[in-house]
Short mmCIF file of C-alpha atoms in Angstrom, two decimals:
data_model
loop_
_atom_site.label_atom_id
_atom_site.label_comp_id
_atom_site.label_asym_id
_atom_site.label_seq_id
_atom_site.Cartn_x
_atom_site.Cartn_y
_atom_site.Cartn_z
CA MET A 79 -15.74 -22.01 34.69
CA ASN A 80 -12.37 -22.49 32.00
CA SER A 81 -13.45 -21.97 29.32
CA LEU A 82 -11.25 -20.35 26.48
CA THR A 83 -12.22 -17.04 23.52
CA PRO A 84 -10.99 -16.70 20.49
CA PHE A 85 -8.80 -13.38 19.77
CA PRO A 86 -11.13 -12.20 16.63
CA GLY A 87 -8.76 -12.09 13.79
CA GLN A 88 -7.27 -14.65 14.61
CA GLY A 89 -8.84 -18.21 12.69
CA SER A 90 -8.39 -16.05 9.01
CA ALA A 91 -5.53 -15.31 7.17
CA HIS A 92 -5.33 -11.47 6.30
CA GLU A 93 -4.19 -11.51 2.53
CA VAL A 94 -1.71 -8.38 1.81
CA VAL A 95 -1.15 -7.93 -1.66
CA ALA A 96 3.17 -7.41 -2.40
CA PHE A 97 5.51 -6.83 -5.44
CA GLN A 98 6.02 -9.44 -7.69
CA ARG A 99 10.09 -10.20 -8.53
CA PRO A 100 9.26 -9.30 -11.68
CA GLU A 101 8.35 -5.73 -10.64
CA LEU A 102 10.30 -6.08 -8.45
CA ASN A 103 13.80 -6.11 -10.45
CA VAL A 104 12.45 -3.52 -12.84
CA ILE A 105 12.19 -1.05 -9.00
CA LEU A 106 15.34 -1.61 -8.11
CA SER A 107 17.07 -1.35 -11.42
CA LEU A 108 15.35 2.05 -10.82
CA TYR A 109 16.65 2.89 -7.06
CA GLY A 110 21.09 1.15 -8.37
CA ARG A 111 20.73 3.72 -10.46
CA MET A 112 19.22 6.91 -8.59
CA VAL A 113 22.56 5.32 -6.16
CA THR A 114 24.47 6.03 -7.94
CA ALA A 115 23.77 9.08 -9.82
CA GLY A 116 23.38 10.32 -5.80
CA GLU A 117 19.89 10.87 -6.13
CA TRP A 118 18.48 8.30 -3.09
CA ARG A 119 20.13 6.55 -0.62
CA ASP A 120 17.82 4.78 1.25
CA TYR A 121 14.58 2.74 0.67
CA GLY A 122 11.37 1.63 2.79
CA ILE A 123 8.70 -1.71 1.66
CA SER A 124 4.95 -2.13 2.49
CA SER A 125 2.44 -4.13 2.43
CA LEU A 126 -0.18 -3.85 3.95
CA ARG A 127 -3.81 -4.90 2.68
CA GLU A 128 -4.44 -3.00 0.32
CA VAL A 129 -1.48 -1.80 -1.12
CA ALA A 130 2.35 -2.61 -1.57
CA VAL A 131 4.17 0.55 -1.23
CA PHE A 132 7.88 1.04 -2.06
CA SER A 133 8.88 4.35 -0.45
CA VAL A 134 12.48 6.00 -1.28
CA PHE A 135 14.79 8.18 0.62
CA ARG A 136 17.14 10.75 1.02
CA ARG A 137 18.37 10.43 4.04
CA THR A 138 16.59 7.37 6.43
CA ALA A 139 14.79 10.02 8.83
CA GLU A 140 12.76 12.38 6.79
CA HIS A 141 9.69 11.52 4.66
CA PRO A 142 9.84 9.31 0.94
CA LEU A 143 10.69 11.34 -1.68
CA TYR A 144 8.68 9.69 -3.49
CA ARG A 145 6.19 6.25 -3.78
CA ILE A 146 6.29 3.57 -5.30
CA GLU A 147 2.37 1.80 -4.91
CA LYS A 148 1.15 -1.21 -6.16
CA ARG A 149 -3.38 -0.84 -6.12
CA PRO A 150 -5.45 -3.76 -7.67
CA LYS A 151 -7.89 -2.91 -6.87
CA LEU A 152 -7.42 0.28 -9.25
CA ARG A 153 -6.17 -2.40 -12.49
CA ASN A 154 -9.19 -2.22 -14.46
CA LYS A 155 -9.64 1.57 -13.48
CA GLN A 156 -6.62 4.16 -13.48
CA GLY A 157 -4.15 0.82 -13.30
CA GLU A 158 -2.59 0.18 -10.55
CA TYR A 159 0.23 1.68 -10.09
CA ALA A 160 1.38 5.16 -9.60
CA VAL A 161 4.91 7.23 -8.26
CA TYR A 162 3.36 10.03 -5.66
CA GLY A 163 5.95 13.29 -4.38
CA MET A 164 6.84 14.85 -1.54
CA GLU A 165 3.64 16.36 -1.19
CA GLY A 166 1.18 13.59 -1.89
CA GLN A 167 0.30 14.73 -5.68
CA VAL A 168 0.29 11.46 -8.28
CA LEU A 169 3.15 12.61 -11.05
CA LYS A 170 2.29 8.98 -12.71
CA ARG A 171 -0.78 6.66 -12.86
CA GLY A 172 -1.33 3.65 -15.33
CA HIS A 173 -1.48 0.50 -15.67
CA ASP A 174 2.33 -1.27 -17.17
CA LEU A 175 5.04 -0.17 -14.31
CA LYS A 176 7.98 0.16 -17.07
CA THR A 177 5.75 3.54 -18.07
CA VAL A 178 4.26 4.37 -14.19
CA LEU A 179 8.16 4.99 -13.13
CA ARG A 180 9.01 6.68 -16.19
CA VAL A 181 9.11 9.55 -14.40
CA LEU A 182 11.17 9.64 -11.87
CA GLU A 183 14.23 8.23 -14.89
CA ARG A 184 13.80 11.73 -16.51
CA LYS A 185 15.38 12.60 -12.68
CA LEU A 186 18.70 11.21 -14.29
CA ILE A 187 19.14 13.65 -17.03
CA ARG A 188 21.09 15.93 -16.75
CA PRO A 189 22.45 18.99 -18.53
CA VAL A 190 26.36 19.01 -19.62
CA ASP A 191 28.05 22.71 -19.09
#
């Protein structure tokens, strides 16, 4: 009379996409330089089923300025790394994380008066 019904999906562990340590080192190095320059103030990391996202914020309670995404399914097509702007536009996409992040490093270069 008291039979247990298993919760759907309980038995299988879902794999998630995450940034590896070398990838995080590259991203956090850029993040540290941008914080020092006063451009960025906060970040968030999400590891989901198909994508890992590193979001950068100017202030904590707003939409991210940039999203750095890793999508392994696009590895053989457009490249697994992409940088998205605040409006959702793709700023740069590619196979090499350092090359993709160069689009954000340009923000550090300022003219001297």
